[in-house]
Amino acid sequence: MSELFRIENGALVRAARSMLANEVMIQDWVRDNLGLVGINGVIIGREVTIANRGRIDLLAMDKDGSLIIIELKRDRTPREIVAQVLDCASWVVSLSTRDVHALCLEKTGRTLDEVYRERFSVPPPRHAQRLAPDDDRRRQDGRDDHAHHRIPVRGARRRHQRRLLQWLSTDTLLEQEEVAERATRNTRAPWSGYWYLTAGAESDVPWEDLRRHGYVVASGGKWYSDGLARLSVGDRVFFYQKNTGYLGHGVVRSEMQPADDFLIADGRRLIEAVPRGYFTEFGDDPEKRAYVIGIDWKKTVDRSNAKTYSGIFANQNIACKIYDEKTIEFLVREFGLDREGED
């Protein structure tokens, strides 16, 4: 159990706990800073009323396009609240993409695209932009498949403590990444062992630059560079170019570093060998500056021979794990690998 202390005359003074005046205060705080509950996302609705099922305090969307129900209580959460959350979740999983867009516009006065772009500087994920083709049909048929969704429940405690000043301490019971992992662990195939990598469009980040000098670059914000930071030396990757297809298979040879520190095979600095504006556009800004990882390409193809098919796995994230078995089977075959990733 966490405690909060103030240092006074060289001694620790425990802060006494108190109850907040009302739950609206908590809603305001969380609405303005989702990090208080460990969520990297945006608010798309507040006080969302559900017919015959109560009301959702806050409805959020994370960067992957998943909807998150946030219920806030100023004291310990009674057991029946968990049942209420699950009931609300059964409503949320029935929403079509069109419903989500309409709800965001109604509750925020702004489009989902505007709200999402303001936070992440990119458009919402494709499944948050387009209506799934069977959504309307499911409703016409009267089918309700929410029972087939595994709904993760995450708890967090926030303690309010007061003396002459007010403090708020936070304890997170499960991190957002662990919640996401638990939610999908039993609903998808095992991880293939391969990573998906992408970068900008050909007009911005030419494939031949990456291919010739053995790197992948990300710049413009932590949302991009954090993806590269997940990779370690020895990780096996497939590189995908938007609107083209998969162009290369390789192995990570050096972990993420600032672009101006990266040396290519002949010993020159990358930014000298490849004078692209995005390498220096943001200077030394630790969040927006360009970062690269080194790649030892094992097999690559020209853009005219890109490996793809309708429905192949692609993602807006710079880096993520590939779970789609059909995609992996296709790539392993097309790049001439065995299932252990060897040529």
Tab-separated table of C-alpha atoms in Angstrom:
chain	number	residue	atom	x	y	z
A	1	MET	CA	0.000	0.000	0.000
A	2	SER	CA	1.397	3.392	-0.992
A	3	GLU	CA	1.731	6.267	1.436
A	4	LEU	CA	2.522	9.941	0.902
A	5	PHE	CA	4.914	11.793	3.210
A	6	ARG	CA	6.130	15.352	3.546
A	7	ILE	CA	9.673	16.058	4.717
A	8	GLU	CA	9.552	18.437	7.672
A	9	ASN	CA	12.627	19.364	9.742
A	10	GLY	CA	14.416	16.283	8.479
A	11	ALA	CA	11.568	13.949	9.487
A	12	LEU	CA	8.810	12.280	7.497
A	13	VAL	CA	5.252	13.414	8.206
A	14	ARG	CA	2.526	11.116	6.920
A	15	ALA	CA	-0.239	12.911	4.994
A	16	ALA	CA	-3.713	12.186	6.324
A	17	ARG	CA	-6.239	10.815	3.856
A	18	SER	CA	-9.540	12.482	3.113
A	19	MET	CA	-12.482	11.947	0.776
A	20	LEU	CA	-13.004	14.203	-2.230
A	21	ALA	CA	-16.040	16.444	-2.161
A	22	ASN	CA	-17.565	14.900	-5.279
A	23	GLU	CA	-16.844	12.623	-8.215
A	24	VAL	CA	-17.088	15.462	-10.725
A	25	MET	CA	-13.681	16.655	-9.540
A	26	ILE	CA	-12.165	13.292	-10.440
A	27	GLN	CA	-13.882	13.323	-13.820
A	28	ASP	CA	-12.440	16.757	-14.578
A	29	TRP	CA	-8.934	15.665	-13.629
A	30	VAL	CA	-9.053	12.432	-15.641
A	31	ARG	CA	-10.678	14.152	-18.630
A	32	ASP	CA	-7.798	16.628	-18.735
A	33	ASN	CA	-5.086	14.022	-18.063
A	34	LEU	CA	-5.793	10.390	-18.923
A	35	GLY	CA	-2.319	9.572	-17.650
A	36	LEU	CA	-3.793	9.679	-14.134
A	37	VAL	CA	-5.425	6.328	-14.871
A	38	GLY	CA	-2.543	5.060	-16.987
A	39	ILE	CA	-4.203	5.456	-20.384
A	40	ASN	CA	-2.570	6.808	-23.510
A	41	GLY	CA	-5.617	7.998	-25.425
A	42	VAL	CA	-8.333	10.585	-25.968
A	43	ILE	CA	-11.738	11.252	-24.409
A	44	ILE	CA	-14.556	10.831	-26.909
A	45	GLY	CA	-17.510	11.047	-24.513
A	46	ARG	CA	-18.465	12.107	-20.996
A	47	GLU	CA	-21.627	11.097	-19.130
A	48	VAL	CA	-22.616	8.735	-21.937
A	49	THR	CA	-26.147	7.498	-21.247
A	50	ILE	CA	-27.032	3.906	-22.119
A	51	ALA	CA	-30.711	3.034	-22.276
A	52	ASN	CA	-31.679	0.755	-19.363
A	53	ARG	CA	-27.996	0.236	-18.460
A	54	GLY	CA	-26.944	3.372	-16.636
A	55	ARG	CA	-24.284	5.830	-17.656
A	56	ILE	CA	-20.596	5.762	-18.520
A	57	ASP	CA	-18.540	8.404	-16.712
A	58	LEU	CA	-15.920	8.712	-19.420
A	59	LEU	CA	-15.474	6.876	-22.712
A	60	ALA	CA	-11.966	6.976	-24.179
A	61	MET	CA	-10.140	5.612	-27.216
A	62	ASP	CA	-6.512	4.478	-27.058
A	63	LYS	CA	-3.982	4.905	-29.872
A	64	ASP	CA	-4.868	1.481	-31.304
A	65	GLY	CA	-8.527	2.484	-31.684
A	66	SER	CA	-9.817	0.395	-28.753
A	67	LEU	CA	-12.630	1.870	-26.671
A	68	ILE	CA	-12.081	2.177	-22.913
A	69	ILE	CA	-14.796	2.609	-20.282
A	70	ILE	CA	-13.727	4.660	-17.266
A	71	GLU	CA	-15.899	4.521	-14.122
A	72	LEU	CA	-14.793	6.756	-11.263
A	73	LYS	CA	-15.715	6.518	-7.572
A	74	ARG	CA	-14.460	8.765	-4.779
A	75	ASP	CA	-14.346	5.880	-2.303
A	76	ARG	CA	-13.604	2.178	-2.642
A	77	THR	CA	-15.413	0.631	-5.573
A	78	PRO	CA	-18.279	-1.674	-4.558
A	79	ARG	CA	-18.438	-5.076	-6.215
A	80	GLU	CA	-21.634	-4.193	-8.088
A	81	ILE	CA	-19.747	-1.507	-10.023
A	82	VAL	CA	-17.776	-4.243	-11.781
A	83	ALA	CA	-21.058	-5.738	-12.966
A	84	GLN	CA	-22.142	-2.282	-14.141
A	85	VAL	CA	-18.926	-1.856	-16.118
A	86	LEU	CA	-19.349	-5.254	-17.779
A	87	ASP	CA	-22.934	-4.358	-18.666
A	88	CYS	CA	-21.760	-1.107	-20.243
A	89	ALA	CA	-19.013	-3.005	-22.046
A	90	SER	CA	-21.573	-5.304	-23.659
A	91	TRP	CA	-23.127	-2.152	-25.146
A	92	VAL	CA	-19.798	-0.736	-26.265
A	93	VAL	CA	-18.775	-3.862	-28.192
A	94	SER	CA	-22.029	-3.617	-30.171
A	95	LEU	CA	-21.206	-0.127	-31.481
A	96	SER	CA	-20.424	0.250	-35.157
A	97	THR	CA	-17.674	2.566	-36.330
A	98	ARG	CA	-20.347	5.010	-37.505
A	99	ASP	CA	-21.833	4.966	-33.976
A	100	VAL	CA	-18.466	5.832	-32.435
A	101	HIS	CA	-17.936	8.755	-34.804
A	102	ALA	CA	-21.441	10.080	-34.109
A	103	LEU	CA	-21.002	9.722	-30.342
A	104	CYS	CA	-17.712	11.630	-30.387
A	105	LEU	CA	-19.261	14.473	-32.402
A	106	GLU	CA	-22.275	14.645	-30.092
A	107	LYS	CA	-20.274	14.638	-26.848
A	108	THR	CA	-17.235	16.720	-27.802
A	109	GLY	CA	-18.547	18.892	-30.630
A	110	ARG	CA	-15.592	17.715	-32.713
A	111	THR	CA	-15.032	14.884	-35.160
A	112	LEU	CA	-13.174	11.778	-34.079
A	113	ASP	CA	-10.516	12.552	-36.681
A	114	GLU	CA	-9.913	16.004	-35.129
A	115	VAL	CA	-9.767	14.677	-31.554
A	116	TYR	CA	-7.457	11.779	-32.438
A	117	ARG	CA	-5.116	13.834	-34.650
A	118	GLU	CA	-4.699	16.472	-31.946
A	119	ARG	CA	-3.338	13.825	-29.584
A	120	PHE	CA	-1.411	11.511	-31.910
A	121	SER	CA	-0.720	13.657	-35.015
A	122	VAL	CA	-2.045	10.899	-37.284
A	123	PRO	CA	-5.538	9.832	-38.412
A	124	PRO	CA	-7.412	7.226	-36.347
A	125	PRO	CA	-6.730	3.544	-37.087
A	126	ARG	CA	-8.566	2.179	-40.079
A	127	HIS	CA	-11.026	0.194	-37.983
A	128	ALA	CA	-11.981	3.456	-36.260
A	129	GLN	CA	-12.500	5.199	-39.608
A	130	ARG	CA	-14.585	2.763	-41.598
A	131	LEU	CA	-17.749	0.861	-40.839
A	132	ALA	CA	-17.136	-2.877	-40.782
A	133	PRO	CA	-19.061	-4.426	-43.699
A	134	ASP	CA	-21.089	-6.780	-41.504
A	135	ASP	CA	-22.035	-4.263	-38.768
A	136	ASP	CA	-25.390	-3.260	-40.304
A	137	ARG	CA	-26.185	-6.848	-41.252
A	138	ARG	CA	-25.510	-8.022	-37.696
A	139	ARG	CA	-27.996	-5.499	-36.378
A	140	GLN	CA	-30.610	-6.420	-38.968
A	141	ASP	CA	-30.259	-10.064	-38.066
A	142	GLY	CA	-30.688	-9.220	-34.401
A	143	ARG	CA	-27.463	-10.949	-33.478
A	144	ASP	CA	-25.580	-9.882	-30.377
A	145	ASP	CA	-22.101	-11.392	-30.247
A	146	HIS	CA	-20.794	-9.551	-27.207
A	147	ALA	CA	-20.663	-12.806	-25.299
A	148	HIS	CA	-17.771	-13.829	-27.529
A	149	HIS	CA	-15.647	-10.822	-26.509
A	150	ARG	CA	-13.208	-11.191	-23.632
A	151	ILE	CA	-13.546	-7.917	-21.759
A	152	PRO	CA	-10.578	-6.971	-19.546
A	153	VAL	CA	-11.265	-5.124	-16.305
A	154	ARG	CA	-8.548	-2.940	-14.894
A	155	GLY	CA	-8.520	-1.401	-11.438
A	156	ALA	CA	-6.616	1.602	-10.157
A	157	ARG	CA	-6.613	3.449	-6.845
A	158	ARG	CA	-6.159	7.198	-6.476
A	159	ARG	CA	-5.695	8.496	-2.930
A	160	HIS	CA	-6.612	12.016	-1.929
A	161	GLN	CA	-4.583	13.368	0.990
A	162	ARG	CA	-4.780	16.723	2.668
A	163	ARG	CA	-3.113	19.025	5.178
A	164	LEU	CA	-2.705	22.721	4.420
A	165	LEU	CA	-2.255	21.708	0.763
A	166	GLN	CA	-3.899	18.931	-1.221
A	167	TRP	CA	-1.985	16.067	-2.811
A	168	LEU	CA	-3.051	13.222	-5.042
A	169	SER	CA	-1.085	9.981	-5.047
A	170	THR	CA	-1.646	7.285	-7.652
A	171	ASP	CA	-1.369	3.492	-7.707
A	172	THR	CA	-1.945	1.551	-10.922
A	173	LEU	CA	-2.842	-2.092	-10.481
A	174	LEU	CA	-2.224	-3.045	-14.127
A	175	GLU	CA	-0.399	-1.076	-16.810
A	176	GLN	CA	-2.272	-0.335	-20.057
A	177	GLU	CA	0.042	-2.588	-22.075
A	178	GLU	CA	-0.645	-5.529	-19.761
A	179	VAL	CA	-4.389	-4.961	-19.983
A	180	ALA	CA	-4.191	-4.953	-23.789
A	181	GLU	CA	-2.090	-8.112	-23.755
A	182	ARG	CA	-4.522	-9.917	-21.451
A	183	ALA	CA	-7.475	-8.810	-23.573
A	184	THR	CA	-6.105	-10.423	-26.716
A	185	ARG	CA	-3.978	-13.257	-25.350
A	186	ASN	CA	-6.683	-15.887	-25.826
A	187	THR	CA	-8.307	-14.447	-28.946
A	188	ARG	CA	-5.440	-14.466	-31.439
A	189	ALA	CA	-2.743	-16.750	-32.728
A	190	PRO	CA	0.617	-16.912	-30.919
A	191	TRP	CA	3.188	-14.308	-31.896
A	192	SER	CA	5.012	-15.368	-35.053
A	193	GLY	CA	8.386	-14.148	-33.802
A	194	TYR	CA	8.533	-11.459	-36.497
A	195	TRP	CA	8.166	-7.696	-36.176
A	196	TYR	CA	6.427	-5.373	-38.603
A	197	LEU	CA	8.316	-2.194	-39.506
A	198	THR	CA	7.263	0.754	-41.609
A	199	ALA	CA	8.305	4.348	-42.261
A	200	GLY	CA	7.017	7.275	-44.305
A	201	ALA	CA	5.766	7.161	-47.867
A	202	GLU	CA	8.235	6.709	-50.721
A	203	SER	CA	8.170	10.455	-51.448
A	204	ASP	CA	9.374	11.166	-47.888
A	205	VAL	CA	11.505	8.131	-47.012
A	206	PRO	CA	12.771	6.465	-50.211
A	207	TRP	CA	13.133	2.710	-49.925
A	208	GLU	CA	16.531	2.747	-51.636
A	209	ASP	CA	17.964	4.912	-48.816
A	210	LEU	CA	16.879	2.371	-46.207
A	211	ARG	CA	17.912	-0.576	-48.335
A	212	ARG	CA	21.351	0.721	-49.264
A	213	HIS	CA	22.429	1.919	-45.827
A	214	GLY	CA	20.600	-0.558	-43.554
A	215	TYR	CA	18.311	1.451	-41.302
A	216	VAL	CA	14.715	2.462	-40.568
A	217	VAL	CA	13.900	5.979	-39.379
A	218	ALA	CA	11.123	7.628	-37.335
A	219	SER	CA	10.747	11.305	-36.469
A	220	GLY	CA	8.170	13.897	-35.465
A	221	GLY	CA	7.152	12.673	-32.026
A	222	LYS	CA	7.301	9.928	-29.391
A	223	TRP	CA	4.284	8.195	-30.926
A	224	TYR	CA	6.596	7.303	-33.829
A	225	SER	CA	9.987	6.829	-32.164
A	226	ASP	CA	8.610	4.808	-29.228
A	227	GLY	CA	7.837	2.051	-31.711
A	228	LEU	CA	11.482	1.747	-32.717
A	229	ALA	CA	12.501	1.731	-29.050
A	230	ARG	CA	10.683	-1.583	-28.582
A	231	LEU	CA	13.112	-3.424	-30.861
A	232	SER	CA	16.290	-5.172	-29.707
A	233	VAL	CA	19.379	-6.459	-31.466
A	234	GLY	CA	18.598	-9.812	-33.102
A	235	ASP	CA	14.877	-9.163	-33.625
A	236	ARG	CA	13.604	-10.397	-36.998
A	237	VAL	CA	11.644	-7.865	-39.047
A	238	PHE	CA	9.677	-7.428	-42.243
A	239	PHE	CA	9.575	-3.921	-43.727
A	240	TYR	CA	6.321	-2.608	-45.222
A	241	GLN	CA	5.889	0.543	-47.294
A	242	LYS	CA	2.459	2.153	-47.352
A	243	ASN	CA	0.580	1.751	-50.648
A	244	THR	CA	3.347	-0.535	-51.932
A	245	GLY	CA	3.765	-3.730	-49.912
A	246	TYR	CA	6.483	-5.652	-48.087
A	247	LEU	CA	9.956	-4.885	-49.416
A	248	GLY	CA	12.473	-6.509	-47.116
A	249	HIS	CA	13.320	-9.020	-44.410
A	250	GLY	CA	16.155	-8.411	-41.979
A	251	VAL	CA	17.537	-8.569	-38.474
A	252	VAL	CA	18.044	-5.648	-36.087
A	253	ARG	CA	21.795	-4.984	-35.751
A	254	SER	CA	21.691	-1.845	-33.567
A	255	GLU	CA	19.058	-0.450	-31.239
A	256	MET	CA	17.428	2.969	-31.538
A	257	GLN	CA	19.713	5.995	-31.504
A	258	PRO	CA	19.561	9.623	-32.709
A	259	ALA	CA	19.963	9.795	-36.479
A	260	ASP	CA	22.960	12.116	-36.246
A	261	ASP	CA	24.846	9.474	-34.214
A	262	PHE	CA	24.239	6.638	-36.675
A	263	LEU	CA	27.189	5.452	-38.775
A	264	ILE	CA	26.737	3.547	-42.014
A	265	ALA	CA	28.932	0.648	-43.160
A	266	ASP	CA	31.714	2.829	-44.630
A	267	GLY	CA	32.063	4.812	-41.401
A	268	ARG	CA	30.305	7.960	-42.560
A	269	ARG	CA	27.512	9.596	-40.578
A	270	LEU	CA	24.097	8.761	-41.969
A	271	ILE	CA	23.037	12.419	-42.109
A	272	GLU	CA	26.018	13.141	-44.358
A	273	ALA	CA	25.453	10.182	-46.682
A	274	VAL	CA	21.673	10.764	-46.870
A	275	PRO	CA	20.966	14.522	-46.609
A	276	ARG	CA	17.245	14.330	-45.845
A	277	GLY	CA	15.560	17.255	-44.108
A	278	TYR	CA	13.761	15.136	-41.501
A	279	PHE	CA	17.093	14.063	-40.000
A	280	THR	CA	17.749	17.590	-38.721
A	281	GLU	CA	14.310	19.237	-38.886
A	282	PHE	CA	13.680	19.115	-35.148
A	283	GLY	CA	17.257	19.669	-33.993
A	284	ASP	CA	17.969	18.229	-30.564
A	285	ASP	CA	14.327	18.114	-29.404
A	286	PRO	CA	14.363	14.754	-27.555
A	287	GLU	CA	10.764	13.955	-28.503
A	288	LYS	CA	10.566	15.064	-32.139
A	289	ARG	CA	14.095	14.502	-33.412
A	290	ALA	CA	14.823	11.683	-35.880
A	291	TYR	CA	15.816	8.269	-34.520
A	292	VAL	CA	17.010	5.213	-36.418
A	293	ILE	CA	17.650	1.528	-35.841
A	294	GLY	CA	20.224	-0.420	-37.830
A	295	ILE	CA	18.958	-3.307	-39.965
A	296	ASP	CA	20.969	-6.123	-41.509
A	297	TRP	CA	18.820	-6.801	-44.567
A	298	LYS	CA	18.746	-10.498	-45.452
A	299	LYS	CA	16.454	-10.320	-48.481
A	300	THR	CA	15.037	-7.252	-50.237
A	301	VAL	CA	13.127	-6.527	-53.443
A	302	ASP	CA	12.512	-3.503	-55.639
A	303	ARG	CA	9.285	-1.592	-55.150
A	304	SER	CA	8.010	-2.995	-58.448
A	305	ASN	CA	8.248	-6.494	-56.922
A	306	ALA	CA	6.682	-5.674	-53.560
A	307	LYS	CA	5.124	-8.634	-51.754
A	308	THR	CA	1.453	-8.101	-51.001
A	309	TYR	CA	-2.115	-9.307	-51.439
A	310	SER	CA	-5.551	-7.977	-50.575
A	311	GLY	CA	-5.985	-8.119	-46.788
A	312	ILE	CA	-2.311	-8.560	-45.904
A	313	PHE	CA	-1.407	-7.333	-42.411
A	314	ALA	CA	-0.465	-3.647	-42.217
A	315	ASN	CA	-0.527	-1.233	-39.311
A	316	GLN	CA	-0.178	2.506	-38.696
A	317	ASN	CA	2.341	1.900	-35.912
A	318	ILE	CA	6.014	2.212	-36.847
A	319	ALA	CA	6.732	-1.149	-35.226
A	320	CYS	CA	4.548	-3.933	-33.896
A	321	LYS	CA	4.482	-7.707	-33.600
A	322	ILE	CA	2.935	-9.737	-36.421
A	323	TYR	CA	0.362	-12.277	-35.250
A	324	ASP	CA	-1.494	-12.839	-38.523
A	325	GLU	CA	-0.648	-16.393	-39.616
A	326	LYS	CA	-1.705	-15.958	-43.231
A	327	THR	CA	0.560	-12.915	-43.612
A	328	ILE	CA	3.547	-14.721	-42.087
A	329	GLU	CA	3.068	-17.815	-44.229
A	330	PHE	CA	2.979	-15.605	-47.313
A	331	LEU	CA	6.057	-13.559	-46.340
A	332	VAL	CA	8.127	-16.583	-45.312
A	333	ARG	CA	7.383	-18.174	-48.666
A	334	GLU	CA	7.897	-15.038	-50.772
A	335	PHE	CA	11.184	-14.090	-49.100
A	336	GLY	CA	12.504	-17.643	-49.245
A	337	LEU	CA	12.725	-18.307	-45.493
A	338	ASP	CA	12.013	-21.310	-43.349
A	339	ARG	CA	9.785	-20.897	-40.278
A	340	GLU	CA	12.843	-20.223	-38.120
A	341	GLY	CA	13.578	-17.138	-40.227
A	342	GLU	CA	16.729	-18.442	-41.929
A	343	ASP	CA	17.426	-18.026	-45.637
